[in-house]
Amino acid sequence: MVPGLLALLLAACGPRRLRAEELGAGCGHIVTYQDSGTVTSKNYPRTYPNHTVCKTTITVPKGKKLLLRLGDVDIESQTCASDYLLFTSSSDQYGPYCGGKTIPTELRLNTSEVTVHFESGSHISGRGFLLTYASSDHPDLITCLERGNHYLKTEYSIFCPAGCRDIAGDISGNLVDGYRDTSLLCKAAVHAGVIADEQGGQIHVLQRKGISHYEGILANGVLSRDGSLSEKLFLFTSSGCSRSLTLEPNQQIRASSSWQWVNGTGKPVHWSPAHARLQDQGPSWASGDSSDNPKRQEWLEIDLGEKKKITGIRTTGSTQSNFNFYVKSFMMNFKNNNSKWKTYKGIVNNEEKVFQGNSNFRDPVRNNFIPPIVARYVRVVPQTWHQRIALKVELMGCQVAQGNDSAVWHKTDLNPGVSTEREVETITKAIPSEEVPTGINVTTVAIPLVLLVALLLAGMAVFAALRKHRCWRQIKYPFVRHQSTEFTISYDSEKEIPQKLDLITSDMADYQQPLMIGTGTVTRKGSTFRPVDSDSEEGGVCAEAGSHYDAPLGASREYALPLAHSGPEYATPIVGPSRPGRDRTCLLSGTPALKRPLLSSGNRDQPRLPDPDYDEPRAGGCSATGWTDPVSASQEPWRNAEIQEGYSAPRDLLTPPSHAQTASVNAV
């Protein structure tokens, strides 16, 4: 009798169980919005249950077509007899799909409505399915499983559906430093506050070189984890309306109550609203009431001084390790001048939105307002807290007058009263959409061209002027050194004939010791003969018209013979013993020092006594004690004139060269 009763009870309960499953008891995560959404099987990505049914209908606005993306389909059945995924509309059927059949990654339907039917029998494994959908307005739709390293471009734009926040998968990083390229794109976009999870939207991604460490934080209900070194990272473009709004203590911040505590030394510590700024060190604001009385509503009010657009808020707890106080959830109220307080509401259900707060006293948490709050006064109203209400806050936003955002929101708003600010801001400010004109501004192009032509004409005029000027040769060849290759030598016993030489002029004395070219002296490489000089200067007692050499006008010539090939090429100074009673310097005003011709042959230690005719100066010249040694004076000025000795005479008396010698020299 008992077994019969059990059988009747099971038979009676069976249809009810089936009806419950047909209503969608086998469905998992479902988030739908006006033109996008996400649907998964139960327990995804873990194994879906046995003998379950998931049946749900998804739609987009009429007149548009559905686009389905199958992110993951893992159904154990090979024949689709008991386990399968099927899509049906009023006129078409797509599927069934299971493990034994080819499963498309994308379905473009010719309808705005379709029914998703998933059924399972007895099985051992299988994750089930995950799909996302959107209207035909978003052909760049992706699934919630797409990661940053799935894309190779450095900059791209994609559409994220609603409902990706709670899909299993890690993200690493934050809005400021960027996200590790292995992070889920749409989940990271929700974390960054670029899109709202209830709404989805277009995101614009920039790919950059990775960093060594990624710092994770809690933001918009998504926990980002710390990450290690990666080759690449990605960032999101933003509207720029996320700067910190400055808060002045005492004048702009007030609270419903505050806590005053007496420390161990008996000194009172006031946790006043003035300590509620996130940037300040020390304790935070704390309420005077620590009870969980729901009738007692505490609040922290901020006066921004004028109406501003507020796009987000950052909060922390007490920040003091000895006081583990923090707010776990809160709501936002706002108003303007002479208006009533309003509570911030969600996008989809128009209900008062509760924001997720802190999970400890130390780490900051960020929440973004999509759409933003436009008001002068805002209040943070704690809903739940740990031990005692304690808050530090920082508001983010910008001036209301920035850009023409209101017009853009109104044009793309699909539902009056529901703002799609973040999505449209990103589209219009980061990458132009199809609706934004992208024509070329003629003025922007013409002005640089005119300036370029004017600069070219001015440059040509300067170039032409320089070519006519004598300095053009120096500009064209700045490092060329001009030396003459023409060197003619001749001897005449009766009259001096000017030699044809191409020399470098000098401001130094005409008859100093010969040096190499480039040192500032008159130089004639390869010769010991008389250099070409200017006319004799007047006024010096050591100068003599017609001759620069201290030699008699006898049979000897005025010039020294060329050196033999076996000897040195230049005359070599010889320092001999000093002669008593002879002064080596002759300081004459306006007269250059005289240079005696010297030869380097013979014994240097014991110079040969010169001919008496060369031993004394001519009439009208310097005295015997007034001979100037130009070599010693110019090269060794630091030595005492009494110790240094010059040359009193050349080593050998020179004989006039024969005609054969003159001819050979000229030939050389």
XYZ file of C-alpha atoms in Angstrom, residues 88-630:
543
model
C 13.085 29.861 -32.850
C 11.173 32.805 -34.217
C 7.740 33.210 -35.774
C 9.042 32.129 -39.161
C 12.483 30.499 -38.736
C 14.358 27.981 -36.617
C 18.107 27.933 -35.934
C 19.539 24.701 -34.537
C 19.471 22.529 -32.625
C 23.144 22.780 -31.621
C 25.121 20.357 -29.451
C 28.549 18.796 -29.122
C 28.254 16.665 -32.237
C 27.430 19.488 -34.662
C 29.193 22.539 -36.010
C 28.174 25.561 -33.966
C 28.345 29.023 -35.554
C 29.845 31.896 -33.596
C 27.413 34.459 -35.021
C 23.770 34.436 -36.098
C 22.177 37.325 -37.995
C 18.404 36.974 -37.786
C 15.763 38.590 -39.945
C 13.593 39.353 -36.937
C 13.592 41.527 -33.837
C 12.492 38.716 -31.504
C 13.695 35.167 -30.863
C 13.140 32.479 -28.214
C 16.144 30.719 -26.662
C 15.417 27.089 -25.737
C 18.006 25.034 -23.864
C 17.248 21.546 -22.560
C 19.417 18.947 -20.850
C 19.040 15.248 -20.014
C 21.387 12.954 -18.149
C 25.012 13.932 -18.674
C 28.365 13.938 -16.912
C 30.041 17.148 -18.062
C 29.394 20.286 -20.052
C 29.469 24.015 -19.285
C 26.259 24.802 -21.168
C 26.208 28.060 -23.161
C 26.881 31.798 -23.044
C 25.479 34.166 -25.655
C 25.211 37.903 -26.103
C 22.904 39.812 -28.386
C 22.390 43.299 -29.761
C 20.464 45.062 -32.482
C 21.760 45.397 -36.022
C 22.929 48.929 -35.083
C 25.940 47.324 -33.389
C 27.670 45.036 -35.893
C 30.871 45.225 -33.797
C 29.196 43.396 -30.904
C 31.478 41.114 -28.894
C 30.847 38.574 -26.154
C 31.688 38.967 -22.479
C 34.553 36.476 -22.905
C 36.693 38.593 -25.247
C 40.090 39.566 -23.809
C 42.555 42.285 -24.685
C 45.127 39.882 -26.144
C 42.562 38.699 -28.710
C 43.184 41.927 -30.664
C 46.357 42.985 -32.453
C 45.449 46.573 -33.358
C 46.810 49.380 -31.220
C 43.465 51.206 -31.331
C 39.991 49.828 -31.955
C 36.332 50.333 -31.098
C 33.880 47.582 -30.083
C 30.418 47.256 -28.547
C 29.969 45.556 -25.175
C 26.539 44.136 -24.322
C 24.760 44.626 -21.025
C 25.400 42.099 -18.277
C 29.145 41.330 -18.513
C 30.049 42.433 -14.978
C 29.175 39.159 -13.228
C 30.584 36.793 -15.864
C 33.372 34.614 -14.471
C 36.822 35.841 -15.457
C 39.608 37.914 -13.922
C 40.811 41.408 -14.694
C 44.053 43.000 -13.476
C 44.845 46.696 -13.282
C 42.957 49.948 -12.957
C 41.740 52.949 -14.905
C 44.884 55.039 -14.369
C 47.689 52.539 -15.027
C 45.809 50.357 -17.512
C 44.685 46.748 -17.565
C 46.700 43.635 -18.247
C 46.038 42.364 -21.770
C 44.684 39.069 -20.409
C 41.769 40.891 -18.758
C 38.191 40.602 -20.022
C 37.475 43.698 -22.095
C 33.838 44.374 -21.209
C 34.280 43.553 -17.536
C 37.258 45.906 -17.386
C 35.152 48.598 -19.098
C 32.563 48.318 -16.314
C 35.355 48.480 -13.726
C 36.767 51.605 -15.358
C 33.373 53.306 -15.404
C 33.340 53.619 -19.193
C 29.997 51.803 -19.468
C 27.268 50.761 -17.044
C 26.711 47.043 -16.648
C 22.919 47.444 -16.918
C 23.267 49.248 -20.224
C 26.427 48.207 -22.068
C 27.828 50.472 -24.730
C 30.583 51.350 -27.156
C 34.147 51.310 -25.853
C 37.330 52.617 -27.445
C 40.495 50.757 -26.567
C 44.151 51.774 -26.823
C 46.828 49.106 -26.652
C 50.184 50.021 -25.132
C 53.370 48.407 -23.842
C 52.875 46.435 -20.631
C 54.204 47.287 -17.175
C 55.821 45.196 -14.464
C 52.989 45.321 -11.923
C 49.243 45.979 -12.055
C 47.494 47.240 -8.931
C 43.967 45.999 -8.387
C 41.136 47.913 -6.697
C 37.394 47.578 -6.175
C 35.363 49.776 -8.508
C 31.736 49.719 -9.663
C 31.138 46.378 -8.009
C 34.053 44.688 -9.828
C 37.171 43.573 -7.996
C 40.350 43.960 -10.015
C 43.252 41.824 -8.891
C 46.956 42.585 -8.778
C 48.763 41.443 -11.909
C 52.334 40.618 -12.901
C 54.445 41.708 -15.850
C 52.846 41.453 -19.277
C 53.961 42.339 -22.779
C 50.980 44.622 -23.447
C 48.191 46.442 -21.651
C 45.064 48.300 -22.749
C 43.477 51.579 -21.741
C 40.087 53.176 -22.373
C 39.568 56.631 -23.812
C 37.441 58.897 -21.648
C 35.543 62.136 -21.910
C 38.002 64.010 -19.704
C 35.289 64.812 -17.138
C 36.869 62.845 -14.322
C 39.053 65.377 -12.524
C 39.034 65.710 -8.773
C 36.617 68.399 -7.579
C 38.339 70.440 -4.868
C 36.680 70.415 -1.473
C 37.393 73.149 1.068
C 37.234 72.112 4.740
C 34.723 73.669 7.133
C 33.034 75.794 4.471
C 31.881 73.084 2.051
C 31.520 69.905 4.133
C 29.067 69.279 6.947
C 27.451 66.203 8.466
C 24.447 65.083 10.476
C 26.686 64.375 13.498
C 30.318 63.748 14.391
C 32.196 61.671 16.911
C 34.505 63.027 19.616
C 36.873 60.569 21.221
C 39.261 60.960 24.142
C 42.618 59.281 23.616
C 44.875 57.635 26.215
C 46.477 60.934 27.241
C 43.118 62.505 27.943
C 43.193 64.669 24.819
C 39.921 64.806 22.847
C 40.061 63.829 19.179
C 37.245 65.202 17.036
C 36.336 63.169 13.943
C 34.706 66.176 12.314
C 33.424 66.623 8.712
C 36.528 68.733 8.013
C 38.497 65.468 8.001
C 36.342 63.923 5.273
C 38.610 64.897 2.370
C 40.323 61.877 0.862
C 43.573 63.732 0.224
C 44.071 64.653 3.894
C 46.113 62.581 6.311
C 44.823 61.507 9.685
C 41.426 60.246 10.806
C 38.237 60.568 8.767
C 34.786 61.851 9.545
C 32.840 59.533 11.852
C 29.215 59.780 12.888
C 28.247 60.275 16.503
C 25.819 57.336 16.473
C 27.305 53.845 16.164
C 24.019 51.915 16.466
C 22.243 50.189 13.601
C 19.047 52.136 14.171
C 17.341 52.394 10.752
C 15.329 55.411 11.893
C 18.506 57.367 12.480
C 19.835 58.408 9.058
C 23.353 59.803 9.010
C 24.701 61.775 6.066
C 27.741 63.704 4.849
C 26.913 66.789 2.758
C 29.196 68.538 0.273
C 28.602 72.007 -1.187
C 30.435 72.494 -4.495
C 29.711 76.215 -4.603
C 28.000 76.005 -7.997
C 26.272 73.488 -10.205
C 28.728 70.909 -11.535
C 28.671 67.627 -13.384
C 29.673 64.808 -11.034
C 30.756 61.593 -12.750
C 32.058 59.550 -9.833
C 33.046 59.274 -6.183
C 35.903 57.607 -4.300
C 35.511 56.571 -0.685
C 37.624 55.077 2.109
C 37.010 54.115 5.714
C 38.705 55.579 8.763
C 42.220 54.910 7.332
C 43.319 54.258 10.935
C 44.381 50.710 11.779
C 43.154 51.036 15.371
C 39.678 51.999 14.185
C 38.251 49.452 11.767
C 35.368 51.689 10.655
C 34.007 51.812 7.117
C 30.781 52.102 5.117
C 29.789 48.970 3.189
C 27.003 50.503 1.070
C 25.501 53.943 0.512
C 23.062 55.974 -1.560
C 23.445 59.399 -3.154
C 21.133 62.403 -2.722
C 21.506 65.660 -4.618
C 19.832 69.021 -5.172
C 20.356 72.537 -6.461
C 19.445 75.923 -5.029
C 15.856 76.163 -3.754
C 15.069 72.574 -4.712
C 14.266 69.387 -2.847
C 16.606 66.492 -2.263
C 16.459 63.738 -4.854
C 17.850 60.213 -4.684
C 20.015 58.877 -7.488
C 18.277 56.043 -9.383
C 19.414 53.230 -11.647
C 19.131 53.165 -15.426
C 16.912 50.164 -16.053
C 14.372 49.825 -13.278
C 14.282 53.467 -12.131
C 14.807 52.365 -8.540
C 16.972 54.043 -5.940
C 20.471 52.776 -6.549
C 22.588 51.408 -3.724
C 26.330 51.630 -4.371
C 28.818 49.093 -3.107
C 31.178 50.712 -0.597
C 34.351 49.661 1.158
C 35.358 46.241 2.417
C 38.055 47.520 4.820
C 39.128 50.743 6.511
C 42.089 51.416 4.194
C 41.623 50.773 0.453
C 39.734 53.316 -1.680
C 36.706 52.246 -3.726
C 35.435 54.049 -6.831
C 31.868 54.270 -8.129
C 30.855 56.043 -11.321
C 27.563 57.792 -11.976
C 26.101 56.826 -15.360
C 24.337 59.113 -16.124
C 26.190 61.803 -14.136
C 24.762 63.924 -11.345
C 24.361 67.602 -12.194
C 23.926 69.508 -8.937
C 25.536 71.846 -6.431
C 24.794 69.901 -3.232
C 25.336 66.163 -2.795
C 24.892 63.892 0.199
C 26.421 60.508 0.891
C 23.856 58.498 2.848
C 25.361 55.323 4.412
C 23.119 52.246 4.326
C 25.322 49.597 5.930
C 28.629 49.920 7.789
C 31.134 48.116 9.956
C 31.206 49.099 13.678
C 30.807 52.836 13.037
C 30.137 55.101 10.055
C 33.453 56.571 8.907
C 34.098 58.200 5.541
C 36.624 60.035 3.450
C 35.373 61.089 0.035
C 36.578 62.549 -3.248
C 34.180 63.687 -5.975
C 35.155 63.500 -9.650
C 33.689 65.550 -12.479
C 33.943 68.862 -14.317
C 32.148 72.102 -15.056
C 28.670 71.827 -16.529
C 29.550 74.169 -19.382
C 32.218 71.790 -20.750
C 31.358 70.722 -24.293
C 27.872 70.309 -25.689
C 27.094 67.050 -23.937
C 23.414 67.615 -23.313
C 22.654 67.945 -27.013
C 24.582 64.775 -27.817
C 22.808 62.784 -25.110
C 19.410 63.956 -26.281
C 20.060 62.968 -29.895
C 21.132 59.419 -29.071
C 18.808 58.808 -26.113
C 16.565 55.853 -26.838
C 14.479 56.259 -23.702
C 13.442 59.682 -22.341
C 14.751 60.152 -18.838
C 17.528 57.592 -19.263
C 20.915 59.035 -20.152
C 23.517 57.267 -22.218
C 26.169 59.866 -21.479
C 29.222 57.717 -21.110
C 28.675 55.825 -24.324
C 27.975 58.901 -26.429
C 30.759 60.943 -24.863
C 33.260 58.309 -25.809
C 31.980 58.014 -29.367
C 31.912 61.736 -30.102
C 35.121 62.737 -28.345
C 37.447 59.862 -28.964
C 36.654 58.345 -32.363
C 34.166 60.010 -34.755
C 31.091 57.926 -35.424
C 29.146 57.743 -38.646
C 26.799 60.478 -37.442
C 29.562 62.977 -36.780
C 30.704 64.919 -39.884
C 34.344 64.352 -40.617
C 34.865 66.814 -43.505
C 38.162 68.663 -43.921
C 38.244 72.250 -42.742
C 39.569 74.335 -45.644
C 40.899 77.066 -43.370
C 42.864 74.589 -41.318
C 44.616 73.303 -44.441
C 45.018 76.600 -46.336
C 46.778 78.601 -43.607
C 49.710 76.182 -43.163
C 50.150 75.959 -46.945
C 50.333 79.743 -47.321
C 52.900 79.961 -44.526
C 54.965 77.211 -46.111
C 55.031 78.964 -49.517
C 56.028 82.262 -47.876
C 58.913 80.592 -46.032
C 60.139 78.964 -49.254
C 60.124 82.302 -51.143
C 61.980 84.034 -48.302
C 64.568 81.279 -48.257
C 65.119 81.554 -52.021
C 65.613 85.327 -51.740
C 68.215 84.934 -48.979
C 69.976 82.249 -51.016
C 70.183 84.494 -54.083
C 71.560 87.381 -52.023
C 74.266 85.198 -50.511
C 75.417 83.959 -53.933
C 76.117 87.549 -55.003
C 77.977 88.387 -51.804
C 81.655 87.633 -51.342
C 80.959 85.579 -48.258
C 79.175 82.920 -50.326
C 82.508 81.288 -51.119
C 83.238 80.954 -47.409
C 79.784 79.542 -46.700
C 79.994 77.037 -49.518
C 83.538 75.886 -48.676
C 84.019 76.697 -44.979
C 86.989 74.384 -44.330
C 89.031 74.683 -47.537
C 92.617 75.818 -46.951
C 94.125 77.660 -49.898
C 97.775 76.920 -50.512
C 99.736 77.756 -53.583
C 101.332 75.024 -55.618
C 103.319 77.549 -57.610
C 106.832 78.173 -56.240
C 109.379 79.967 -58.397
C 112.943 80.698 -57.240
C 115.508 82.781 -59.067
C 118.755 84.534 -58.191
C 120.069 87.798 -59.464
C 123.336 89.218 -58.188
C 122.542 92.770 -59.205
C 118.881 93.366 -58.473
C 116.315 91.643 -56.404
C 113.385 90.358 -58.443
C 110.155 89.763 -56.494
C 109.386 86.069 -56.252
C 106.027 84.739 -57.376
C 104.555 83.128 -54.297
C 101.084 82.327 -53.036
C 101.402 82.696 -49.295
C 99.230 83.018 -46.279
C 99.605 86.467 -44.789
C 100.301 87.009 -41.134
C 100.095 89.725 -38.589
C 103.283 88.554 -36.875
C 106.852 89.620 -37.613
C 107.979 89.024 -41.189
C 111.169 87.176 -40.325
C 110.348 84.975 -37.395
C 111.286 81.333 -37.229
C 109.417 79.495 -40.043
C 106.498 77.432 -38.773
C 103.944 75.084 -40.348
C 100.944 76.478 -42.141
C 98.067 77.351 -39.891
C 100.040 78.703 -36.892
C 99.714 82.349 -37.792
C 103.136 83.027 -39.442
C 104.371 83.436 -42.975
C 105.286 79.922 -44.034
C 106.948 78.476 -47.071
C 107.258 74.743 -46.741
C 110.368 73.204 -48.284
C 112.535 76.331 -48.520
C 115.097 78.230 -46.486
C 115.222 81.208 -48.827
C 114.277 84.765 -48.313
C 110.505 85.196 -47.860
C 108.501 87.765 -49.723
C 107.775 90.721 -47.529
C 106.443 94.183 -47.830
C 108.411 97.305 -48.458
C 110.920 98.349 -45.869
C 109.441 100.118 -42.935
C 110.755 103.488 -42.021
C 111.785 104.874 -38.725
C 113.748 101.923 -37.287
C 117.434 102.273 -36.532
C 118.036 98.606 -37.404
C 116.364 98.798 -40.838
C 118.329 99.369 -44.035
C 116.827 100.221 -47.368
C 117.192 97.486 -49.966
C 118.380 94.757 -47.605
C 116.983 92.763 -44.667
C 120.075 90.759 -43.945
C 123.071 91.609 -41.838
C 125.635 90.974 -44.555
C 128.227 93.165 -46.310
C 127.625 94.408 -49.815
C 130.668 92.634 -51.127
C 131.079 89.622 -53.282
C 128.769 87.569 -51.094
C 125.156 87.427 -52.069
C 122.318 88.637 -49.923
C 120.609 85.258 -49.762
C 121.527 81.929 -48.319
C 122.036 79.008 -50.673
C 119.571 76.185 -50.611
C 120.485 73.339 -48.321
C 121.994 70.197 -49.703
C 119.677 67.238 -50.130
C 121.562 65.227 -47.552
C 121.134 67.822 -44.843
C 118.069 69.087 -42.943
C 115.540 71.010 -44.949
C 115.313 73.913 -42.533
C 117.877 76.061 -40.823
C 118.439 74.713 -37.329
C 118.956 77.094 -34.409
C 122.239 76.531 -32.575
C 122.794 77.688 -29.068
C 126.388 78.515 -28.360
C 128.226 79.806 -25.314
C 127.514 83.284 -24.214
C 129.935 86.015 -25.090
C 130.740 88.358 -22.291
C 129.818 91.888 -22.735
C 127.302 91.334 -25.512
C 123.655 92.263 -25.131
C 121.350 89.947 -27.209
C 118.400 92.305 -27.425
C 117.878 95.415 -29.398
C 114.615 97.077 -28.402
C 113.776 99.323 -31.282
C 110.508 101.134 -31.625
C 108.584 100.375 -34.814
C 111.229 98.030 -36.257
C 110.777 94.279 -36.582
C 113.467 91.997 -35.266
C 116.105 91.095 -37.795
C 116.677 87.526 -38.749
C 120.146 86.269 -39.422
C 120.594 83.535 -41.960
C 121.804 80.362 -40.244
C 123.061 77.055 -41.520
C 122.874 73.735 -39.680
C 125.933 71.960 -41.029
C 129.100 71.390 -39.088
C 129.818 70.835 -35.422
C 127.125 72.443 -33.233
C 129.147 72.472 -30.073
C 132.044 74.485 -31.456
C 130.786 76.923 -34.076
C 133.253 78.125 -36.679
C 134.431 81.689 -36.271
C 132.683 83.870 -38.814
C 134.167 86.186 -41.320
C 134.869 89.557 -39.754
C 132.670 91.159 -42.347
C 129.638 89.337 -40.934
C 130.674 89.783 -37.330
C 129.665 93.426 -37.014
C 126.566 95.267 -38.170
C 126.692 97.709 -41.015
C 126.893 101.372 -40.567
C 123.715 102.746 -39.215
C 122.698 99.391 -37.780
C 122.765 98.052 -34.283
C 125.960 97.904 -32.335
C 127.849 94.712 -31.683
C 126.276 94.451 -28.316
C 122.800 95.176 -29.606
C 122.276 92.115 -31.833
C 118.809 90.533 -31.453
C 118.404 86.793 -31.597
C 114.866 86.364 -32.981
